[in-house]
PDB file of C-alpha atoms in Angstrom:
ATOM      1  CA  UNK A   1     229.073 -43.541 -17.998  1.00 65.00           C
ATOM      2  CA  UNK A   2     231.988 -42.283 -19.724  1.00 76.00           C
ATOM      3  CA  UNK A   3     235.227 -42.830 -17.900  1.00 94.00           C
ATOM      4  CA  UNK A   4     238.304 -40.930 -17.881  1.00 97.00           C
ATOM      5  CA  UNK A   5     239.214 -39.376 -21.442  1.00 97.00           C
ATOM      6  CA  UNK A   6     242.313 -38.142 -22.675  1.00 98.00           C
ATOM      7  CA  UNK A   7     243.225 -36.069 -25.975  1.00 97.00           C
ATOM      8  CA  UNK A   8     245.227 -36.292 -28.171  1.00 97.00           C
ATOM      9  CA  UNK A   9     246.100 -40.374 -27.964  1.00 97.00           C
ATOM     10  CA  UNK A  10     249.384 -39.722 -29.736  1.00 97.00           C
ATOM     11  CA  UNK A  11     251.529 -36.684 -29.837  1.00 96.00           C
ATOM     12  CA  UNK A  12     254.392 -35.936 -31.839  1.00 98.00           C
ATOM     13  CA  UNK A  13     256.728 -32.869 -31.060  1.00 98.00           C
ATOM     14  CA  UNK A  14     260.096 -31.432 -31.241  1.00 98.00           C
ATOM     15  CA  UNK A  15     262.293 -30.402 -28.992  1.00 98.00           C
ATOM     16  CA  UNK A  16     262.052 -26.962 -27.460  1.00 98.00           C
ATOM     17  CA  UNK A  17     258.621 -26.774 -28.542  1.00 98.00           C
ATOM     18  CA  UNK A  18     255.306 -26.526 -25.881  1.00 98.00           C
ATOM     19  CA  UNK A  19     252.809 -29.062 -25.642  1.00 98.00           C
ATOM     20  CA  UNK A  20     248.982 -29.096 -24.148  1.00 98.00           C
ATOM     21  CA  UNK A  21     247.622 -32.589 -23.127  1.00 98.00           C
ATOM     22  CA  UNK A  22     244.078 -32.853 -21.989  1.00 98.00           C
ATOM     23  CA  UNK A  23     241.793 -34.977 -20.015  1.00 98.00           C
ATOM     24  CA  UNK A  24     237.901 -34.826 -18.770  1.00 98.00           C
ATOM     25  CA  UNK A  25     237.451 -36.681 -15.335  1.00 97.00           C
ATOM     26  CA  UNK A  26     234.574 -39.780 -14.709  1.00 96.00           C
ATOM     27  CA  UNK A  27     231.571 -38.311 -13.841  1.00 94.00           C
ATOM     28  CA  UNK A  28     230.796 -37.142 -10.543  1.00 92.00           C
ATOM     29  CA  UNK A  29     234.682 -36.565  -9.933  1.00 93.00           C
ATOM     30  CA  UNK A  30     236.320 -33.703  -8.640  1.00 92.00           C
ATOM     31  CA  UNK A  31     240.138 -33.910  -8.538  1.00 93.00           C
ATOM     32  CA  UNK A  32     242.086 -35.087 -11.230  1.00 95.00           C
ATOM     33  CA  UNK A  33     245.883 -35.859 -11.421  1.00 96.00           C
ATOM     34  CA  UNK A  34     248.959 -36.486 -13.907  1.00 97.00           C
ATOM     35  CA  UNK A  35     251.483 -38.902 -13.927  1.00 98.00           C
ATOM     36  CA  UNK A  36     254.436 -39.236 -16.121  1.00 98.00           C
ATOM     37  CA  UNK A  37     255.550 -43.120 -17.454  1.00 97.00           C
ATOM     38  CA  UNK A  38     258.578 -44.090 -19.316  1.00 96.00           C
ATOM     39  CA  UNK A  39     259.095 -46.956 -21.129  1.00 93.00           C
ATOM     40  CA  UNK A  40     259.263 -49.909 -18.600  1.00 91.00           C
ATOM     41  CA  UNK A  41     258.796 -47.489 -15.332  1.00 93.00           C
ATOM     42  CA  UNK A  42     256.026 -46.991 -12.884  1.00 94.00           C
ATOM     43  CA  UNK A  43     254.042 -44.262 -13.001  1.00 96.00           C
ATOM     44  CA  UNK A  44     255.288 -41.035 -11.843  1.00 96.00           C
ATOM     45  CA  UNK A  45     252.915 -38.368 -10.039  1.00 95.00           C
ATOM     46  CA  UNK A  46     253.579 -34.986 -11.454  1.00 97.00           C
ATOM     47  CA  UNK A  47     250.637 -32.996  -9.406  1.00 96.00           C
ATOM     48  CA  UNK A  48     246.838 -33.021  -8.500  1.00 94.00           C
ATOM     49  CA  UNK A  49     244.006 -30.358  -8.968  1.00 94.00           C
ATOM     50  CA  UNK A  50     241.038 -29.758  -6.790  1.00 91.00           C
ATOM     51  CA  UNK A  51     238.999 -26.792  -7.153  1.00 91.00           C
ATOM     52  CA  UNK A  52     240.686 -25.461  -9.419  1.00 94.00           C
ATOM     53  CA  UNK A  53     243.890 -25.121  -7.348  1.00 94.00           C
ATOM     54  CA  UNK A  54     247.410 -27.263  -7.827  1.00 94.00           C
ATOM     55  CA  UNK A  55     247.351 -29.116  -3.862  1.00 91.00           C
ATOM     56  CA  UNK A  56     250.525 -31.385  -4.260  1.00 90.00           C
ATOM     57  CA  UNK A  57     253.090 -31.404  -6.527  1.00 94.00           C
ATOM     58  CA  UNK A  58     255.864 -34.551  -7.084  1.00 94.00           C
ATOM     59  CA  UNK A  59     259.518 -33.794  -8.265  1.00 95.00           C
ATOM     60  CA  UNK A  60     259.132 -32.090 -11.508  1.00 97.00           C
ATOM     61  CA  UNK A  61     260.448 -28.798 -12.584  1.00 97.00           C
ATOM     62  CA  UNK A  62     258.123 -25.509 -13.773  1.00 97.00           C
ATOM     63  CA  UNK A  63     258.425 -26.268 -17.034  1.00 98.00           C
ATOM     64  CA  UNK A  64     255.414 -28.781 -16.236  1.00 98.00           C
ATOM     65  CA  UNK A  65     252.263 -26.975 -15.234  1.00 98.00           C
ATOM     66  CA  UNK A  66     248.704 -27.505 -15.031  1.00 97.00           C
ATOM     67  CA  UNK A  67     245.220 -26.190 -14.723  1.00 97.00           C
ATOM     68  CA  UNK A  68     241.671 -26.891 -13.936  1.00 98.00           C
ATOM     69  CA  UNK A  69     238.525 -25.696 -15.175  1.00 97.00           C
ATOM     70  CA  UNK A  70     235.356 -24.965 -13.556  1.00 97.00           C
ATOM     71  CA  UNK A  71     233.837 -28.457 -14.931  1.00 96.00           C
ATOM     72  CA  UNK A  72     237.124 -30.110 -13.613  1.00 96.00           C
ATOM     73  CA  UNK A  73     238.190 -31.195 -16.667  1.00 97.00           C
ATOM     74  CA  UNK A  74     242.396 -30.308 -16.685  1.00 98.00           C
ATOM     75  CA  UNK A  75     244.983 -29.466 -18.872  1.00 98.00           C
ATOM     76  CA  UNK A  76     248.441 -30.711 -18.510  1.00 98.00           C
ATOM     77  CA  UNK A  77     251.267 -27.956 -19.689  1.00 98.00           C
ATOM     78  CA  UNK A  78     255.151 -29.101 -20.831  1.00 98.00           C
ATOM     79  CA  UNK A  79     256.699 -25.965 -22.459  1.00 97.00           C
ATOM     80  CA  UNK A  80     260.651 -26.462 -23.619  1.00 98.00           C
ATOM     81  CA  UNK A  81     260.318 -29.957 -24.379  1.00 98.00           C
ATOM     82  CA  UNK A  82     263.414 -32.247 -23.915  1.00 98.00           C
ATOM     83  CA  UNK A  83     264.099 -35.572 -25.289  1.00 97.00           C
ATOM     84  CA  UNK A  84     263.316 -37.029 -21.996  1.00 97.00           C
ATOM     85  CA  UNK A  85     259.800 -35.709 -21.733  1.00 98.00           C
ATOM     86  CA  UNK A  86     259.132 -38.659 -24.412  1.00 98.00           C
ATOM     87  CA  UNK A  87     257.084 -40.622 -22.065  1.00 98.00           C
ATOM     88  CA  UNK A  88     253.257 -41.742 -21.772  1.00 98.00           C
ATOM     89  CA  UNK A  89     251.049 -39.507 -19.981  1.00 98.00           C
ATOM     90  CA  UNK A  90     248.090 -40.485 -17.921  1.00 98.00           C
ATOM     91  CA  UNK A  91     245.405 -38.399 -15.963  1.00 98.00           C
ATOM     92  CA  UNK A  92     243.475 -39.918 -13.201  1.00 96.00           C
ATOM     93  CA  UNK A  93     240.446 -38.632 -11.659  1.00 95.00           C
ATOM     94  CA  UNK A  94     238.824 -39.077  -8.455  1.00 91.00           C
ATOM     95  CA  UNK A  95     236.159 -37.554  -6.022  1.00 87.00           C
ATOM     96  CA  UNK A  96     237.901 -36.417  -2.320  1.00 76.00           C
ATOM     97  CA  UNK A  97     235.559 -37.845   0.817  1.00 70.00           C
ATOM     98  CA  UNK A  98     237.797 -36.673   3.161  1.00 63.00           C
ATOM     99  CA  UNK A  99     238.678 -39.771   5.121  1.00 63.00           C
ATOM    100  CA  UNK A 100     241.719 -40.546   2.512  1.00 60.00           C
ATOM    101  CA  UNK A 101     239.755 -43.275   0.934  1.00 67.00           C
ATOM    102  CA  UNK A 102     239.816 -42.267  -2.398  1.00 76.00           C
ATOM    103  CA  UNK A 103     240.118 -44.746  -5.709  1.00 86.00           C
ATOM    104  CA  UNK A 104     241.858 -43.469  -8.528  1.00 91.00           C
ATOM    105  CA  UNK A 105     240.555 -43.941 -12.360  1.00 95.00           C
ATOM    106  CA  UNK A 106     243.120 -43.856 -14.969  1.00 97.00           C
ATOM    107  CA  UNK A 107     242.579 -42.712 -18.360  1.00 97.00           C
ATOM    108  CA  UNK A 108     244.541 -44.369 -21.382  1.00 96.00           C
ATOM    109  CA  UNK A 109     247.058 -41.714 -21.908  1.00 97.00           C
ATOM    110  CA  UNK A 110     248.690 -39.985 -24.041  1.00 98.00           C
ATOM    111  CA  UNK A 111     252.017 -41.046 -25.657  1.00 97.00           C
ATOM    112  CA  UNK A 112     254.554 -37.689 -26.259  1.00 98.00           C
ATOM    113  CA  UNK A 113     257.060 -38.557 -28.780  1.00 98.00           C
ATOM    114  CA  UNK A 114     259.698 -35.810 -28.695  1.00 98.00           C
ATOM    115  CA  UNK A 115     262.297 -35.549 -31.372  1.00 96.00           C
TER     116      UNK A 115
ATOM    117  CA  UNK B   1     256.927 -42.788   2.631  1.00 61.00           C
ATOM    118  CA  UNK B   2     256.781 -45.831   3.128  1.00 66.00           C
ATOM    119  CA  UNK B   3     258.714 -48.550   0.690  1.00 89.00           C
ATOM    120  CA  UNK B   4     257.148 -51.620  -0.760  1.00 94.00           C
ATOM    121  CA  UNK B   5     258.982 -54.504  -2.311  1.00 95.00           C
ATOM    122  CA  UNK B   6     257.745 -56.929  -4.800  1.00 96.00           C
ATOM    123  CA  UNK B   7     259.183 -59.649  -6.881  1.00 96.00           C
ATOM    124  CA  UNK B   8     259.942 -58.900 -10.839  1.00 95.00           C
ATOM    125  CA  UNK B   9     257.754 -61.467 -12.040  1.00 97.00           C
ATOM    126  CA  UNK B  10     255.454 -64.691 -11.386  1.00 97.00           C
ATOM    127  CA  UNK B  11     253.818 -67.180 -13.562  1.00 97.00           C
ATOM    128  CA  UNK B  12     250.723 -68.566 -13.482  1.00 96.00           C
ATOM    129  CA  UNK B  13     247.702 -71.088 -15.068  1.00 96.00           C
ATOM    130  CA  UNK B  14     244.922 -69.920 -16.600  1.00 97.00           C
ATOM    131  CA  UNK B  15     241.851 -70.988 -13.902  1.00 96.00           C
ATOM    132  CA  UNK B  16     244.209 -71.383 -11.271  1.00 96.00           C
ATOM    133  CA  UNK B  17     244.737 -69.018  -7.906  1.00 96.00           C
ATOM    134  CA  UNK B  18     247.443 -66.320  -8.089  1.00 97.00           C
ATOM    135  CA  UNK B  19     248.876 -65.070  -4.691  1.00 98.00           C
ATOM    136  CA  UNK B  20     250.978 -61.780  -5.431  1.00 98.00           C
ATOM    137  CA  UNK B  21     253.148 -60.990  -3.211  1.00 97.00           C
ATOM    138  CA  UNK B  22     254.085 -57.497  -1.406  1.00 97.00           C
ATOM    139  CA  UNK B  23     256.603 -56.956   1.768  1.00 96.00           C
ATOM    140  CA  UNK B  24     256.029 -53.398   3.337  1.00 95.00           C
ATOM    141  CA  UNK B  25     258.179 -53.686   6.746  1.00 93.00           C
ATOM    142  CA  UNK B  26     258.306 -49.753   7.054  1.00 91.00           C
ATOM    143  CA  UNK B  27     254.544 -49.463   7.123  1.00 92.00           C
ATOM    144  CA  UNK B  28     252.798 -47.022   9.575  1.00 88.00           C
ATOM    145  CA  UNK B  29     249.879 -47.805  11.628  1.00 85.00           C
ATOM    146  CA  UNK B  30     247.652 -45.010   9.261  1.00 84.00           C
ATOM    147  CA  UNK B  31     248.914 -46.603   5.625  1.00 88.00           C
ATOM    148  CA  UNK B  32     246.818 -47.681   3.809  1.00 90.00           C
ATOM    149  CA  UNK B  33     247.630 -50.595   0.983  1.00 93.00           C
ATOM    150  CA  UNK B  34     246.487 -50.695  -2.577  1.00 93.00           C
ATOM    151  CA  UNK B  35     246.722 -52.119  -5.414  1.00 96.00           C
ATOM    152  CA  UNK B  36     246.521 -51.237  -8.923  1.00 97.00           C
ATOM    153  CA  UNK B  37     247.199 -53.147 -12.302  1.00 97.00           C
ATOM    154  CA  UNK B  38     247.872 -51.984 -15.627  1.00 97.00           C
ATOM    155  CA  UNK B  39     247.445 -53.825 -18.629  1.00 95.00           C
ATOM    156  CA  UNK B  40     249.602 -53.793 -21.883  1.00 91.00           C
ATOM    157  CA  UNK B  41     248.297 -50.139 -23.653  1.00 89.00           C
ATOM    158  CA  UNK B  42     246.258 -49.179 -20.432  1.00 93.00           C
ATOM    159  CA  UNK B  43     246.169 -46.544 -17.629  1.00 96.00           C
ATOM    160  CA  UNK B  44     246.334 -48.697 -14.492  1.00 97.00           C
ATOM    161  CA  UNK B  45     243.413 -49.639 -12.889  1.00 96.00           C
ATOM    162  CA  UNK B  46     242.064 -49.873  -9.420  1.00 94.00           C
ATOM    163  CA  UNK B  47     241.869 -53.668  -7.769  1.00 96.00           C
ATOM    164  CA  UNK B  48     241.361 -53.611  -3.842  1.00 95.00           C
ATOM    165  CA  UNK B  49     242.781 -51.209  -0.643  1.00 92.00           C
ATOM    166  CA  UNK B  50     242.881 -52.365   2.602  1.00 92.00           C
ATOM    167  CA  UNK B  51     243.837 -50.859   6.362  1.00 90.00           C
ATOM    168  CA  UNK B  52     244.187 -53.717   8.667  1.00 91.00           C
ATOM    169  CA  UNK B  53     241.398 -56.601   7.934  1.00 91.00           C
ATOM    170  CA  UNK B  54     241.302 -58.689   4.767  1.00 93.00           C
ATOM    171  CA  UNK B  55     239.083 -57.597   1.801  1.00 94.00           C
ATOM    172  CA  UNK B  56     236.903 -59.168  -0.821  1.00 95.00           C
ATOM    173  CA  UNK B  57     235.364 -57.840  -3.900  1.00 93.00           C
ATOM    174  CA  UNK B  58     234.402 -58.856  -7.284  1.00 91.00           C
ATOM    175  CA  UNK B  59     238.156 -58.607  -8.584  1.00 91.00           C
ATOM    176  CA  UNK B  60     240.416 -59.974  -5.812  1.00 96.00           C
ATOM    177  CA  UNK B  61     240.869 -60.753  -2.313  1.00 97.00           C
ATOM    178  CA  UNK B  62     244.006 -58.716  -0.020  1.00 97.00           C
ATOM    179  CA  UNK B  63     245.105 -60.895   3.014  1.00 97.00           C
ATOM    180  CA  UNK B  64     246.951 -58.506   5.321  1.00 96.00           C
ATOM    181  CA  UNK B  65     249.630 -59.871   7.476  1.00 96.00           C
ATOM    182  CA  UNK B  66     248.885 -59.523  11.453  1.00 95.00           C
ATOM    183  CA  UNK B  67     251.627 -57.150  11.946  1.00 94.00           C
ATOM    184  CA  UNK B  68     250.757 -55.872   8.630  1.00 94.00           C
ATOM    185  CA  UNK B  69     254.529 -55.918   7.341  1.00 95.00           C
ATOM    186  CA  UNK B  70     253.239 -58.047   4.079  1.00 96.00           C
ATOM    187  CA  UNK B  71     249.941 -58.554   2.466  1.00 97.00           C
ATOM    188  CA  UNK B  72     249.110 -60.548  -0.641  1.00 98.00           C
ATOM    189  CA  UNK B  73     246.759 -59.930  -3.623  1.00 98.00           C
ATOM    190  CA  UNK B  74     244.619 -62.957  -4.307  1.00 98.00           C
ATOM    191  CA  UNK B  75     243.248 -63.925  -7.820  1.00 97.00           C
ATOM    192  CA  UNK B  76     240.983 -66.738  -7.266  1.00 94.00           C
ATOM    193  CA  UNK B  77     240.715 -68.110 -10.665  1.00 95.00           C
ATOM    194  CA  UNK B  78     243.702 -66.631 -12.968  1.00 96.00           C
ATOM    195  CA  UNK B  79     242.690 -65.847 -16.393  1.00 96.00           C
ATOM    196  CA  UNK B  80     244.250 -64.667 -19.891  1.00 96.00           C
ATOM    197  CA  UNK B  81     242.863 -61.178 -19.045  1.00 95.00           C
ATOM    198  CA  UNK B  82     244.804 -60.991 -15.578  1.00 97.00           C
ATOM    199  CA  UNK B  83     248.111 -61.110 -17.465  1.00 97.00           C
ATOM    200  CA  UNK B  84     249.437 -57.666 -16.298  1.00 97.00           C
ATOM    201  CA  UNK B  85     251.481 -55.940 -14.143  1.00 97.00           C
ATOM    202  CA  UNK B  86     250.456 -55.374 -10.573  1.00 98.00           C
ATOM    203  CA  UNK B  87     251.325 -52.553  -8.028  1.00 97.00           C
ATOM    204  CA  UNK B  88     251.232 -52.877  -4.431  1.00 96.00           C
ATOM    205  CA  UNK B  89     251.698 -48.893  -3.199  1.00 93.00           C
ATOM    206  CA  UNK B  90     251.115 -47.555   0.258  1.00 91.00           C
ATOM    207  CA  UNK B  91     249.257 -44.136   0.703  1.00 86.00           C
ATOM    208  CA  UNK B  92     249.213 -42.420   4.094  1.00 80.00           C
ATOM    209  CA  UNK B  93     245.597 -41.625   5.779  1.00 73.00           C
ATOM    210  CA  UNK B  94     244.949 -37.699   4.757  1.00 68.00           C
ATOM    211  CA  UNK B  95     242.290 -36.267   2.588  1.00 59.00           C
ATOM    212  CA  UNK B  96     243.623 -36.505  -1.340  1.00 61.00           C
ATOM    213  CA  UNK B  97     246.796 -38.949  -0.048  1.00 62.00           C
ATOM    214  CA  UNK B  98     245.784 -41.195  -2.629  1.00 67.00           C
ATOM    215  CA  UNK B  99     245.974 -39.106  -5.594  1.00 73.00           C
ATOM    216  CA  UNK B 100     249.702 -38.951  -5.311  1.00 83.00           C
ATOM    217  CA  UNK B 101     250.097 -42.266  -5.923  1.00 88.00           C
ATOM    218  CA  UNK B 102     254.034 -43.946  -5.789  1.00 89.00           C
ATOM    219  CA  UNK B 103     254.345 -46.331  -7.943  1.00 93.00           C
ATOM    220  CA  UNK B 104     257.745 -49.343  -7.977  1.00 90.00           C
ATOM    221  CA  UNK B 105     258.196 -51.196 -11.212  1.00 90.00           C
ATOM    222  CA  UNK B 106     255.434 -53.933  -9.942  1.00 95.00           C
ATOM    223  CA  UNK B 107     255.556 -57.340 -10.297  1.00 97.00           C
ATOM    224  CA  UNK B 108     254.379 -58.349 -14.178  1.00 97.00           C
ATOM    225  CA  UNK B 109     251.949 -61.215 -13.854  1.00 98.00           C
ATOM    226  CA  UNK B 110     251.755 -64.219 -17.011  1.00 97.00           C
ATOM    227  CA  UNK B 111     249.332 -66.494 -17.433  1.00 97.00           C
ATOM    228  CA  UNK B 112     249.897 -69.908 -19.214  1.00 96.00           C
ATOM    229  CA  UNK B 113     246.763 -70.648 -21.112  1.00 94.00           C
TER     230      UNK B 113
END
């Protein structure tokens, strides 16, 4: 059972340039989520999908959006890249049972270089 | 939400018992705890949640204070895999809570072989 995959690994961009990031959830999961990590930080939730729909959002501007497909797989969205979008990006993925008990499976990432 | 505080970092012996530390003073009767650890080059990864009784599972054990201001994550036998850095986070108790996940800086955990 394949876990939680993310493409591309490594990403290498310029400023002011757009950038797609993309992830496909464990099977049998529904709602997937982002998170932004610097160097030597915590994880930092940037928003979750479920049915297709952004449901919460954390403190990040519009430049960062998102969407979901039909097979919940998601795309992450960061158009006029700055310097401090450099960061590792992770998707997470998990199936909502309505009693708030949910786990959350983390893909490896993707690293965004921006220059 | 609630605020959790952890210290930077411990050190530990490879095939000894960790306790990891969390304080969470603020907490509300409906937070749950978790905790997650990432390794070096890794998403993080799930370990144990609790509510209000201690849990058990193939990875850990969580001991939850009585007035469940603290709790502590419990590797029974520490090994050179463990060495990684562990988040204690509190979600509140609604449907897709824990998807927004807040992560602190953790506590990095080393193990001396």
């Amino acid at each position: 059972d394949a876990g939680v995959t993310q493409s591309p690994t490594h990403l290498i961009k310029t400023r002011g340039q757009q950038v797609t990031l993309r992830c496909s959830p464990k099977s049998g999961h529904d709602t997937v989520s982002w998170y932004q990590q610097a160097l030597g930080q915590g994880p930092q939730f940037i928003f979750q999908y479920y049915e297709e729909e952004e449901r919460q959002r954390g403190n990040f501007p519009d430049r960062f959006s998102g969407h979901q497909f039909p097979n919940y797989s998601s795309e992450l969205n960061v158009n006029a890249l700055l310097l401090g979008d450099s960061a590792l990006y992770l998707c997470a993925s998990s199936f909502i049972q309505g009693d708030g008990d949910e786990k959350l499976f983390f893909g490896s990432g993707t690293q965004l270089s921006v220059l | 939400d609630a605020k959790t505080t952890q210290p930077n970092s411990m050190e530990s012996n490879e095939e000894e018992p960790v306790h990891l530390p969390c304080n969470h003073s603020t907490i509300s009767g409906t937070d749950y705890i978790h905790w997650y650890r990432q390794l070096p080059s890794q998403g993080p990864e799930y370990v144990i949640h609790g509510l209000t009784s201690n849990v058990n599972n193939r990875m850990a054990s969580l001991a939850i204070a009585e007035d469940r201001k603290s709790s502590t994550l419990i590797l029974h036998r520490a090994t050179l895999r463990d060495a990684a850095v562990y988040y204690c986070i509190l979600t509140p108790l609604y449907t897709g809570a824990n998807s927004k996940l807040t992560f602190g800086k953790g506590i990095t955990l080393s193990v001396r072989p």
